[in-house]
Short mmCIF file of C-alpha atoms in Angstrom, two decimals:
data_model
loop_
_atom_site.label_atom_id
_atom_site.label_comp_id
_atom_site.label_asym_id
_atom_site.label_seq_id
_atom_site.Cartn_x
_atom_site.Cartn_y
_atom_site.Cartn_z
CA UNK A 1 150.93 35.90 83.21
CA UNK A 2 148.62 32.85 83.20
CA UNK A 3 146.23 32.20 79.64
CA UNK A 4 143.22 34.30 80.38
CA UNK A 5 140.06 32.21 80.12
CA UNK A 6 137.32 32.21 77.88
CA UNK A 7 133.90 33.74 77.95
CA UNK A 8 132.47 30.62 76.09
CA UNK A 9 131.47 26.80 77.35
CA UNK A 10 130.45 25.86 81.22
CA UNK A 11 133.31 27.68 82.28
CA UNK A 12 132.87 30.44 80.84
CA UNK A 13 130.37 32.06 82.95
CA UNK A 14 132.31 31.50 85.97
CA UNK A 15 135.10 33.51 84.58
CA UNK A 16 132.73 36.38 83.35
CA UNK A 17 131.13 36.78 86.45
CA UNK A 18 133.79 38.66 88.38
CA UNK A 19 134.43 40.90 85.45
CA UNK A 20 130.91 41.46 84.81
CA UNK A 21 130.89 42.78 88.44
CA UNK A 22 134.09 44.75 87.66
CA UNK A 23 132.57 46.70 84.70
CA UNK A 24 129.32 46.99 86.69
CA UNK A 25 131.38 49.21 89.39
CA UNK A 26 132.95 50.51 86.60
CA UNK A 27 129.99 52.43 84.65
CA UNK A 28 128.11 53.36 87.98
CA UNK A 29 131.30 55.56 88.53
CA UNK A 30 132.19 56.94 85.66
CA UNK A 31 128.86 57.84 85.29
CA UNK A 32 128.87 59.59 89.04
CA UNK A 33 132.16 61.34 88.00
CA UNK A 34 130.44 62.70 84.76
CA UNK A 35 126.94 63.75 86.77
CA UNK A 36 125.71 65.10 83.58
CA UNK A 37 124.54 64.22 79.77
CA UNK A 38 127.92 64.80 78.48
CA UNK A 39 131.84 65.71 79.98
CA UNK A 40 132.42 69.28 80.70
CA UNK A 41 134.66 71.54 78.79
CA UNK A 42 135.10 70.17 75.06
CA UNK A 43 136.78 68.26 72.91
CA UNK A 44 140.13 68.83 73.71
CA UNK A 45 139.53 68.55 77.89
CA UNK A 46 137.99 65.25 76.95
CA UNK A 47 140.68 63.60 75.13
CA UNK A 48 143.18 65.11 77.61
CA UNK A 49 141.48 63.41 80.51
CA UNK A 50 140.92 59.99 79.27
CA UNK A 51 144.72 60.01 77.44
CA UNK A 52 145.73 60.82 81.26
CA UNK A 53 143.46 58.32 82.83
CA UNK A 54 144.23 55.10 80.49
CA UNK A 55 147.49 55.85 79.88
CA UNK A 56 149.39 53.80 77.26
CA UNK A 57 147.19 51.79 75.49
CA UNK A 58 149.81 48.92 74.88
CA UNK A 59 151.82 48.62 77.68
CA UNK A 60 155.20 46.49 77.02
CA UNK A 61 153.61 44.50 80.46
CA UNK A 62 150.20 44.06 80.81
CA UNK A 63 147.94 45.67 84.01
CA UNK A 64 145.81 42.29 84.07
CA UNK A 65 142.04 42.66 83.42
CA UNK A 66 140.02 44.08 86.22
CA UNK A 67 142.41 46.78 86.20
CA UNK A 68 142.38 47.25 82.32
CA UNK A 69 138.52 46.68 83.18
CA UNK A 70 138.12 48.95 85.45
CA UNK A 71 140.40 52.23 84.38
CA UNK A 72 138.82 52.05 80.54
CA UNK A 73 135.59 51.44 81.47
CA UNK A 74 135.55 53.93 84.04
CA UNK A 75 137.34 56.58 81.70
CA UNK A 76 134.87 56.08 78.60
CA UNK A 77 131.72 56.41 80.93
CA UNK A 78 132.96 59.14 82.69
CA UNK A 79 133.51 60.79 78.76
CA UNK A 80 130.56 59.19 77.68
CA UNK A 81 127.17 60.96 75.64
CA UNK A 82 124.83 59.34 77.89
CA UNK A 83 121.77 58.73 76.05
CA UNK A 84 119.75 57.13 79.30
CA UNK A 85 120.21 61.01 80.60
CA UNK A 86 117.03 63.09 79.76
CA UNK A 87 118.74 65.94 78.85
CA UNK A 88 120.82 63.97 75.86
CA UNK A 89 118.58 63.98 72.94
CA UNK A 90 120.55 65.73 70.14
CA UNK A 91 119.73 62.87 67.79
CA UNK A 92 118.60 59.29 66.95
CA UNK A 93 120.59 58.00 69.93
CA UNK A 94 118.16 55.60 71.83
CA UNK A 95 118.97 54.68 75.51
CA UNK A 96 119.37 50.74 75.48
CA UNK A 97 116.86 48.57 77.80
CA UNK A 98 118.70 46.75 79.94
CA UNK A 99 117.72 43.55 78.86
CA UNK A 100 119.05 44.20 75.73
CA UNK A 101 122.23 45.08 76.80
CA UNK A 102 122.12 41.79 78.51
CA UNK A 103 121.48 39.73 75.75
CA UNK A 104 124.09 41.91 73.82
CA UNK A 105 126.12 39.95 76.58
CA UNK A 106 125.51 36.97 75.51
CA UNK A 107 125.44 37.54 72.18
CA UNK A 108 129.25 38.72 72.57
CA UNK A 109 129.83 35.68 74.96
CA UNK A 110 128.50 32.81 72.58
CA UNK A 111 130.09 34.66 69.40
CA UNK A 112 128.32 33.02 66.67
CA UNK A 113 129.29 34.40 63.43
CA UNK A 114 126.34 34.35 61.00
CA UNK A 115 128.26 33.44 57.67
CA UNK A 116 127.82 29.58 57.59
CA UNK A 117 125.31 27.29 59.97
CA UNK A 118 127.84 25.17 61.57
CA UNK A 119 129.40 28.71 63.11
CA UNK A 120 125.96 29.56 64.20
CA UNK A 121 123.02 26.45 64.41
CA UNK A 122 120.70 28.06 66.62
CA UNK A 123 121.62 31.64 66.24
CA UNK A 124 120.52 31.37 62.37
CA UNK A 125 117.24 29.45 63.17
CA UNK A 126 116.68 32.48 65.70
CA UNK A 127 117.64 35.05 62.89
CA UNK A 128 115.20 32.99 60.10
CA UNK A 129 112.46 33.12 62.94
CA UNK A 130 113.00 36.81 63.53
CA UNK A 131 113.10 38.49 60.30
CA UNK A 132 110.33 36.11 59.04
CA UNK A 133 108.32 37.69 61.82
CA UNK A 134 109.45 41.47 61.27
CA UNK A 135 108.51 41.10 57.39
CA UNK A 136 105.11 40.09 58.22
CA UNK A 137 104.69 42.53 60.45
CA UNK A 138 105.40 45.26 57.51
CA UNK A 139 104.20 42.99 54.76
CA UNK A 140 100.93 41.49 56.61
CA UNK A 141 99.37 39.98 53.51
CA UNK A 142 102.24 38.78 51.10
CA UNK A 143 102.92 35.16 51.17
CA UNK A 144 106.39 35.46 51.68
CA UNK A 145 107.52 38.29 52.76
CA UNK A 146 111.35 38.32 54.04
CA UNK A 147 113.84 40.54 55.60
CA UNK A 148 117.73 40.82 56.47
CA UNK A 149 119.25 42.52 59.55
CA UNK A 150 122.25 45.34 58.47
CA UNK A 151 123.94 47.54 60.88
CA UNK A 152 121.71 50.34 60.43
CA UNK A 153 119.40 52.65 58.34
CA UNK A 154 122.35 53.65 56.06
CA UNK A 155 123.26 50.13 55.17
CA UNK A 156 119.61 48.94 54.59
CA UNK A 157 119.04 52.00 52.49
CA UNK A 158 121.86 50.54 50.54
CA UNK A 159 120.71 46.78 49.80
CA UNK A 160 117.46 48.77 48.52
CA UNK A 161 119.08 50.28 45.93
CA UNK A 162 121.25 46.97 44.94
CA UNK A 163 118.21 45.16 44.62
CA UNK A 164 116.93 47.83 42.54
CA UNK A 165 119.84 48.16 40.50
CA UNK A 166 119.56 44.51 39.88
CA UNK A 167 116.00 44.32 39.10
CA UNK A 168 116.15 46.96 36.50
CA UNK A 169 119.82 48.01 35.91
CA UNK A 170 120.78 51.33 36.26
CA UNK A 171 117.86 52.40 37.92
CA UNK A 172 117.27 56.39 38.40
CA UNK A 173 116.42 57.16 42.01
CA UNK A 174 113.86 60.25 43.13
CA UNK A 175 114.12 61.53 46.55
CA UNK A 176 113.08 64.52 48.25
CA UNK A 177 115.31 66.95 49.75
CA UNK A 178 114.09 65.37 53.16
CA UNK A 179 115.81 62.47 52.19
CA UNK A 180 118.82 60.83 54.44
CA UNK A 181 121.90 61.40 53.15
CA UNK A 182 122.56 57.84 53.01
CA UNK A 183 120.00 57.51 49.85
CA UNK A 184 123.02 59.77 47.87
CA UNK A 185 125.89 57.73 49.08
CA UNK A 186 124.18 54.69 48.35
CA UNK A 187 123.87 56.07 44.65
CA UNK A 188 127.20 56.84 44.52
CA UNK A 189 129.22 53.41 46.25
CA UNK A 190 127.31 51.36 43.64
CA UNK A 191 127.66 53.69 40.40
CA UNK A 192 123.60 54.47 39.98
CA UNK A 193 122.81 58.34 38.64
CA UNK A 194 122.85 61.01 41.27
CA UNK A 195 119.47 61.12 42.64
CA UNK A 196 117.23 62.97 41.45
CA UNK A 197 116.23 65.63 44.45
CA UNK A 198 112.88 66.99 43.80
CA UNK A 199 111.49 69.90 46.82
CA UNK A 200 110.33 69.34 49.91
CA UNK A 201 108.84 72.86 51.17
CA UNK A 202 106.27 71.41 53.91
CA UNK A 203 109.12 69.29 55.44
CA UNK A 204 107.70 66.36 53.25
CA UNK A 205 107.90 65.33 49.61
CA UNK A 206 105.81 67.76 47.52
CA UNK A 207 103.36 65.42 45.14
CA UNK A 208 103.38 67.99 42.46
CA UNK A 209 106.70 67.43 42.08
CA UNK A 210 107.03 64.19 42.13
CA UNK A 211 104.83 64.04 39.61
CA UNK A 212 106.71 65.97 37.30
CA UNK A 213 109.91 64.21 38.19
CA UNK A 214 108.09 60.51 37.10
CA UNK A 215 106.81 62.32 33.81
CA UNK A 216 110.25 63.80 33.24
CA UNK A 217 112.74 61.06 33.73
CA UNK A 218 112.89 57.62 31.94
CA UNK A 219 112.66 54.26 33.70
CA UNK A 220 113.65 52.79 35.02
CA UNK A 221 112.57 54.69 38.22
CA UNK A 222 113.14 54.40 42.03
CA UNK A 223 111.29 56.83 44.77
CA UNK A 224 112.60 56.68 47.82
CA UNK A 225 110.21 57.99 50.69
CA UNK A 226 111.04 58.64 53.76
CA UNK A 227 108.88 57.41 57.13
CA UNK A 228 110.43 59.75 59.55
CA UNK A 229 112.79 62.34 58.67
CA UNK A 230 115.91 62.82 60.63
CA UNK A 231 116.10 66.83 61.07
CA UNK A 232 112.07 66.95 61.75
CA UNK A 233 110.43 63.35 62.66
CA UNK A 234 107.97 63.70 59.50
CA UNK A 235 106.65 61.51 57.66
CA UNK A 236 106.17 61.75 53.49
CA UNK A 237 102.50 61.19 52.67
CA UNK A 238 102.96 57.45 51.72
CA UNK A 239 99.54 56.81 50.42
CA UNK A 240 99.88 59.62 47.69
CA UNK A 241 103.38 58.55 46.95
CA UNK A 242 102.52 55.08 46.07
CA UNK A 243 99.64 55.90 43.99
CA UNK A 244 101.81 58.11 41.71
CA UNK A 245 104.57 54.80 41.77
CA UNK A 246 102.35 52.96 40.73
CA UNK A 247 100.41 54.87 38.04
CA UNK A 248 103.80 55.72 36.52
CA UNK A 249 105.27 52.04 36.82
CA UNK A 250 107.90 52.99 39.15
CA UNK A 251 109.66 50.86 42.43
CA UNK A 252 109.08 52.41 45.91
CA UNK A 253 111.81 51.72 48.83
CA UNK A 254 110.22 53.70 52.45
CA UNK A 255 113.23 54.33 54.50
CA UNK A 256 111.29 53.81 57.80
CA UNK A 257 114.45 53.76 59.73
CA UNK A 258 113.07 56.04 62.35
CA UNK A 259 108.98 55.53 62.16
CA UNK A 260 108.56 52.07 61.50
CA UNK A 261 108.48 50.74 64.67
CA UNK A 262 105.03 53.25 64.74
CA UNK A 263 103.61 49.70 63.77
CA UNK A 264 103.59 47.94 67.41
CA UNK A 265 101.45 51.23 68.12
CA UNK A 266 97.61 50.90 67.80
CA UNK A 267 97.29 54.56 68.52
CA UNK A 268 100.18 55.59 65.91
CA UNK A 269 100.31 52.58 63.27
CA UNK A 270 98.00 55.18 61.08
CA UNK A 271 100.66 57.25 60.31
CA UNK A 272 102.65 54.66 58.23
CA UNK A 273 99.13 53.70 55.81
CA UNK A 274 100.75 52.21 52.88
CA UNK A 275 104.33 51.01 54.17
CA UNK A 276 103.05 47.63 52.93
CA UNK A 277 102.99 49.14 49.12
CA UNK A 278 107.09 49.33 48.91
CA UNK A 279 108.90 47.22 47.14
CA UNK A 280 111.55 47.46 50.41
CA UNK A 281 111.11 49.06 53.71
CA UNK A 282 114.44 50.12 56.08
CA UNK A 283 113.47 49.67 59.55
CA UNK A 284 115.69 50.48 62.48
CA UNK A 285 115.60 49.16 65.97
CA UNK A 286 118.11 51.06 67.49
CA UNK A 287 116.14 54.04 67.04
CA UNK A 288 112.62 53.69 68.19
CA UNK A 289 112.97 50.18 69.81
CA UNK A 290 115.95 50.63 72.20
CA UNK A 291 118.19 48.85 70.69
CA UNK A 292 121.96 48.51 71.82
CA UNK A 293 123.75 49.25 67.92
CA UNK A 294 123.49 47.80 65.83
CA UNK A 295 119.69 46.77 64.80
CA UNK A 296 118.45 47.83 61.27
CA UNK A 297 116.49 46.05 59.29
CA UNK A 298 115.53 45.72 55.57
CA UNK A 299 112.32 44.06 54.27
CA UNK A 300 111.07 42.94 51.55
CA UNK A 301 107.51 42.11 49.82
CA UNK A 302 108.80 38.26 48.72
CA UNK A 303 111.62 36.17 49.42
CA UNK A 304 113.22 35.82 46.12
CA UNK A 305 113.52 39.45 45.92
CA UNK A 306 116.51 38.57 48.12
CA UNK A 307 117.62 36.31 45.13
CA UNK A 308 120.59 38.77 43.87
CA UNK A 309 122.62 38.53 47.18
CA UNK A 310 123.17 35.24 46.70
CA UNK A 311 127.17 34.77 46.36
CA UNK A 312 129.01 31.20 46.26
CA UNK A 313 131.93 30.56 48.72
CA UNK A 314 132.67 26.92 49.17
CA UNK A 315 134.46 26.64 52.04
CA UNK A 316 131.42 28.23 53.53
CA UNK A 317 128.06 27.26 51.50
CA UNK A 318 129.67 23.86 49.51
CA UNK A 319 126.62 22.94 47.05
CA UNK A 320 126.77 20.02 48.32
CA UNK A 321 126.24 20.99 51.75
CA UNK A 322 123.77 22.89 50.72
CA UNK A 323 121.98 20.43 48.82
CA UNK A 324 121.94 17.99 52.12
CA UNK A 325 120.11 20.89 54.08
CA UNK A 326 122.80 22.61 55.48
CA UNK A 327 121.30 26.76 55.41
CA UNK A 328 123.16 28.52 53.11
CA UNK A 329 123.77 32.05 55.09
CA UNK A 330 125.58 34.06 52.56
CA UNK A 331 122.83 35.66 50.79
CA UNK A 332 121.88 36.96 54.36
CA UNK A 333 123.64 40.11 54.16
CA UNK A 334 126.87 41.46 52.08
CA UNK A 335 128.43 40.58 54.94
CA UNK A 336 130.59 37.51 55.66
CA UNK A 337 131.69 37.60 59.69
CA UNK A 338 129.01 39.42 61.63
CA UNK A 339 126.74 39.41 65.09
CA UNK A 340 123.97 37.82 66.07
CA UNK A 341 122.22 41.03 66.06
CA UNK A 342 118.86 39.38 65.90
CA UNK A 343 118.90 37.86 69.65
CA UNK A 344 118.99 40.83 71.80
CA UNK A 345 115.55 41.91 69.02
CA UNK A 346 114.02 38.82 69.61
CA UNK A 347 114.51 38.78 73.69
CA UNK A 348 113.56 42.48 73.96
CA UNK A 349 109.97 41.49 71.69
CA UNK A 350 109.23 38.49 73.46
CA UNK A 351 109.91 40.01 77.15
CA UNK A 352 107.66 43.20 76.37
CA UNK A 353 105.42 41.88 73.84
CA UNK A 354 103.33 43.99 71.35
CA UNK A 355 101.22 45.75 74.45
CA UNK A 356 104.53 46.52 75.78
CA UNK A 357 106.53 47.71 73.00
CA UNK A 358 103.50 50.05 72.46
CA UNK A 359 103.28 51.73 75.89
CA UNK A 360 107.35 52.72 75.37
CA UNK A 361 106.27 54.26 71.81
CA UNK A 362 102.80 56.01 73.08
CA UNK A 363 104.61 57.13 76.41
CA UNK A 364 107.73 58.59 74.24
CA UNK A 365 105.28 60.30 71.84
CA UNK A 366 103.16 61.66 75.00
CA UNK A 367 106.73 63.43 76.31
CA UNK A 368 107.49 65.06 72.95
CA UNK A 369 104.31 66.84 72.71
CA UNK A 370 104.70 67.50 76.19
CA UNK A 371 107.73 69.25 75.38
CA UNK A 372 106.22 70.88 72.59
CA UNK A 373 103.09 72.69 74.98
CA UNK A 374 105.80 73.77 77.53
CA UNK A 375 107.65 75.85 74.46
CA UNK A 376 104.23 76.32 73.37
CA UNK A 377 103.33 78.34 76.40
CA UNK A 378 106.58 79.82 77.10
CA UNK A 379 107.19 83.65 76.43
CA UNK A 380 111.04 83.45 75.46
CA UNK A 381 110.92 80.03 73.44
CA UNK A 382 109.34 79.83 69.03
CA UNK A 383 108.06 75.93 68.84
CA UNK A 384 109.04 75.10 64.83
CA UNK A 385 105.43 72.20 64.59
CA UNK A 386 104.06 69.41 66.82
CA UNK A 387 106.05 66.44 66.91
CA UNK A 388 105.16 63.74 64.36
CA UNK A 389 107.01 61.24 66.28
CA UNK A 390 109.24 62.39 68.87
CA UNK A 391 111.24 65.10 67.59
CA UNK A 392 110.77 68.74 68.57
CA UNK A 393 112.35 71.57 66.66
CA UNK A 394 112.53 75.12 68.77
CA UNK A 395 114.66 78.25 69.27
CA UNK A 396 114.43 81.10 71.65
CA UNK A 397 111.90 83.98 70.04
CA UNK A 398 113.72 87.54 68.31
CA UNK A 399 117.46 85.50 67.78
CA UNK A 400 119.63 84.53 64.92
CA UNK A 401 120.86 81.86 63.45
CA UNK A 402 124.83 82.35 65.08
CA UNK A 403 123.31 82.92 68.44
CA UNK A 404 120.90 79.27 68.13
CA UNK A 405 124.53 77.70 67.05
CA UNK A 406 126.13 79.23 70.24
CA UNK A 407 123.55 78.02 72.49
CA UNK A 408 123.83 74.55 71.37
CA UNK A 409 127.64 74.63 71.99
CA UNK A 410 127.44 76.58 75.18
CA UNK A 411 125.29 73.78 76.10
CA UNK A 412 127.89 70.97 74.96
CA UNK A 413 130.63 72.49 76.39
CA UNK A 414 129.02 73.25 79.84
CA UNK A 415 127.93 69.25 80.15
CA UNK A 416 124.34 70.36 80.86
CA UNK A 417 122.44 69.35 77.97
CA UNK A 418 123.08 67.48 74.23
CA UNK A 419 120.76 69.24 71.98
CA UNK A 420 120.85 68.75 68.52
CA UNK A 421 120.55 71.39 65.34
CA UNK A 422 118.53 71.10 62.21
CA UNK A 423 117.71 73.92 59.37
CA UNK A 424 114.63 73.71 57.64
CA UNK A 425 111.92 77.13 57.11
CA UNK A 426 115.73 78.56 56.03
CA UNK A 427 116.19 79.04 59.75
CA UNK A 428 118.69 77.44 62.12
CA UNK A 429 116.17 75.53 65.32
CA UNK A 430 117.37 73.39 68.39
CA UNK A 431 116.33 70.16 68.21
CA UNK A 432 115.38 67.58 71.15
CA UNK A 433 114.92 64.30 69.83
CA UNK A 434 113.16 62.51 72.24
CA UNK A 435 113.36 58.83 73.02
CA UNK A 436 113.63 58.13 76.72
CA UNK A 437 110.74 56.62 78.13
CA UNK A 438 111.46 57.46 81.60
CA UNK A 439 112.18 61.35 80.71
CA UNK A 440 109.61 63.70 83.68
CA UNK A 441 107.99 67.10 82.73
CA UNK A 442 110.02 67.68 85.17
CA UNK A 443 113.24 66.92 82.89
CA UNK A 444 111.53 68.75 80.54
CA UNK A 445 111.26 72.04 81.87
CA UNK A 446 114.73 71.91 83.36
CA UNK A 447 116.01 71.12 80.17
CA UNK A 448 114.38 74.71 78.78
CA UNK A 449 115.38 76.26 81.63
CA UNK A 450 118.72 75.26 80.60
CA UNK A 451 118.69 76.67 77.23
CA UNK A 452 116.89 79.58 78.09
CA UNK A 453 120.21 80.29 80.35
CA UNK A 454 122.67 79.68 78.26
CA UNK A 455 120.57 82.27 75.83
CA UNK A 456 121.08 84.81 78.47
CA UNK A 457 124.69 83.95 78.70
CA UNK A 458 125.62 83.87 74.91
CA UNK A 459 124.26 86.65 74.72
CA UNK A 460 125.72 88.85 77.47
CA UNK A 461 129.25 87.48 76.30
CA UNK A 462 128.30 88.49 72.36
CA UNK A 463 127.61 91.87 74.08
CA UNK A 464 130.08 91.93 76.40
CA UNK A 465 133.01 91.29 73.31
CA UNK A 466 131.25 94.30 71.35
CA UNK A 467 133.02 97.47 71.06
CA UNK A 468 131.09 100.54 72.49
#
């Protein structure tokens, strides 16, 4: 077998281009074969089929690439949770634009690895350029704001409490119940005190307690808030929240991971009042800004809050390199080897522009309350609260909890519709998480239609199991 070329330099394109076309084929017909949100019949019929489609995974010869290409490519679309598919919206699963994907191409192609400059020149003068921009937007009147792209909400969420931790020490964190569970773990992985979880009846943090929490617990203190919660889209009432931060001298992260790209939004940006009041802000692009994963972001009010993630590796940031103006990368993320995450960000923002980016957010907004009258006004179907953002909680009327489960599975295993589940008013709801621009009322009402069907059918087979 010949050396297989490479994707980079002037040849490289001329050797991608045929495979490009290959995988092309190759997700138009898995995706035909699927026809569907999801593959039919579970777990255990989807791992069957792709083990028997693939086949061994490392052959002793090799199958060459278009057919390697074209049999895994095929297999994992055809198995694939299709987020582009209007009826997939269990959860914060946004259906890449296209022209993201593509520059996720080139991204892959080029390979720059954003640990030292002469591995990535232009790629870290993009990044600089980038986050520069994304901190302003958050932090419009500091100076200097900054921010760093992580892999996600979870590891953001992280670096905020690190930075805390190293502003103050052992800092005590205060969280509602909303919370992610990614505010915990982060408290955990770097040996803080379990957070302190204070009530969130309303589906938001509850001021009152808050309050008490600040007067009860020593500094130093760290609220977390959260911008967008992930079992009900809402978002804490930041204003309040930073007023009692400040009164009582404690730091404020806003985990914005879902609502903060609200801020490209004229007719939304209202909602997140205050963001600019946090000491740190997560911000996630693969969520509300149809992003290919990964695309978080964390930002900060100045650029020497960023100071503590410095670290010294010579072969990497020499002082003296650094000292002739070579950029010293390191202190860019706790990360050494990772993507140049912040091109296919920059070429999405730049092709749509703010009027753009705005018209996806207001149109996906527009569908979830869509969704939200059709429940509204239908007989067999209990809407939880209008949509904050995009995510609409429901169940059918006079059920339980196991029969809301059942649906949601029926639904899954059936390959009609990915639905996901969240409990909050201590009762178990369906939720549709909407972010597909292009989703129809008439995607809409099929998709109740759907669950009002596999209602009927749960519930015949609970009835039809039930000795008489």
């Amino acid at each position: 077998m010949p050396t297989p070329p490479l994707a980079g330099g002037t040849a490289g394109p001329h050797h991608l281009r045929p495979l490009i076309d290959t995988v092309l084929t190759a997700l138009h017909d898995g995706a035909t074969r699927r026809d569907g949100p999801l593959p039919a019949g579970g777990p255990d019929t989807v791992t069957a089929n792709l083990h028997h489609t693939t086949g061994p995974l490392i052959p002793d010869h090799g199958t060459g690439a278009h057919h390697a290409l074209r049999t895994l490519v095929t297999a994992l679309t055809e198995g694939a949770a299709d987020p582009a598919h209007p009826h997939c919206a269990a959860h914060l699963h946004t259906p890449p634009l296209a022209l993201a994907a593509a520059a996720d191409l080139a991204a892959s192609a080029l390979n720059p690895s954003m640990d030292s400059w002469d591995q990535a020149p232009a790629a870290s003068a993009l990044e600089t350029a980038l986050t520069t921009a994304l901190a302003a937007e958050i932090y419009p009147h500091a100076p200097h704001p900054d921010a760093l792209i992580t892999t996600g909400g979870t590891e953001a969420n992280q670096l905020a409490l690190l930075l805390a931790r190293e502003r103050h020490g052992p800092v005590q964190t205060i969280c509602a119940a909303n919370a992610h569970h990614s505010i915990t773990r982060a408290a955990w992985l770097l040996g803080l005190p379990q957070p302190v979880v204070i009530p969130a009846p309303t589906g938001v943090m509850d001021l009152t307690a808050l309050r008490d929490a600040l007067l009860r617990n020593d500094g130093p203190l760290l609220v977390t808030a959260t911008a967008g919660t992930t079992d009900t889209g809402q978002i804490d009432p930041l204003t309040d929240i930073a007023d009692l931060t400040t009164t009582h001298g404690a730091d404020l992260h806003i985990d914005a991971a879902y609502g903060g790209p609200l801020l490209f939004s004229p007719t939304h940006r209202h909602t997140l009042r205050s963001l600019h009041r946090a000491h740190s802000v997560t911000l996630d692009l693969h969520k509300l800004g149809w992003q290919p994963a990964s695309a978080g972001i964390l930002a900060v009010h100045h650029h020497h809050d960023l100071d503590a993630l410095h670290h010294h590796a010579p072969y990497l940031n020499a002082d003296d390199d650094t000292d002739a103006g070579l950029p010293d990368l390191l202190g860019r993320s706790l990360r050494t080897t990772r993507r140049p995450d912040a091109l296919k960000i920059a070429v999405t923002l730049q092709a749509l522009g703010r009027d753009g980016l705005a018209d996806l957010i207001d149109r996906t907004i527009a569908t979830a309350h869509h969704l939200a009258d059709l429940i509204d006004q239908h007989p067999a179907l209990e809407l939880y609260d209008r949509p904050t953002i995009s995510t609409v909680l429901f169940r059918p009327t006079h059920t339980d909890d196991t029969t809301v489960a059942a649906i949601r599975r029926t639904l899954l295993n059936q390959g009609h519709a990915v639905l996901g589940r969240a409990r909050t008013d201590d009762r178990l709801w369906l939720k549709a998480t909407l972010l597909n621009p292009h989703t129809t009322p008439d995607d809409l009402q099929q998709l109740l239609t759907l669950v009002t069907h596999a209602h009927a059918h749960t519930r015949t087979a609970t009835e039809g199991s039930t000795p008489r």
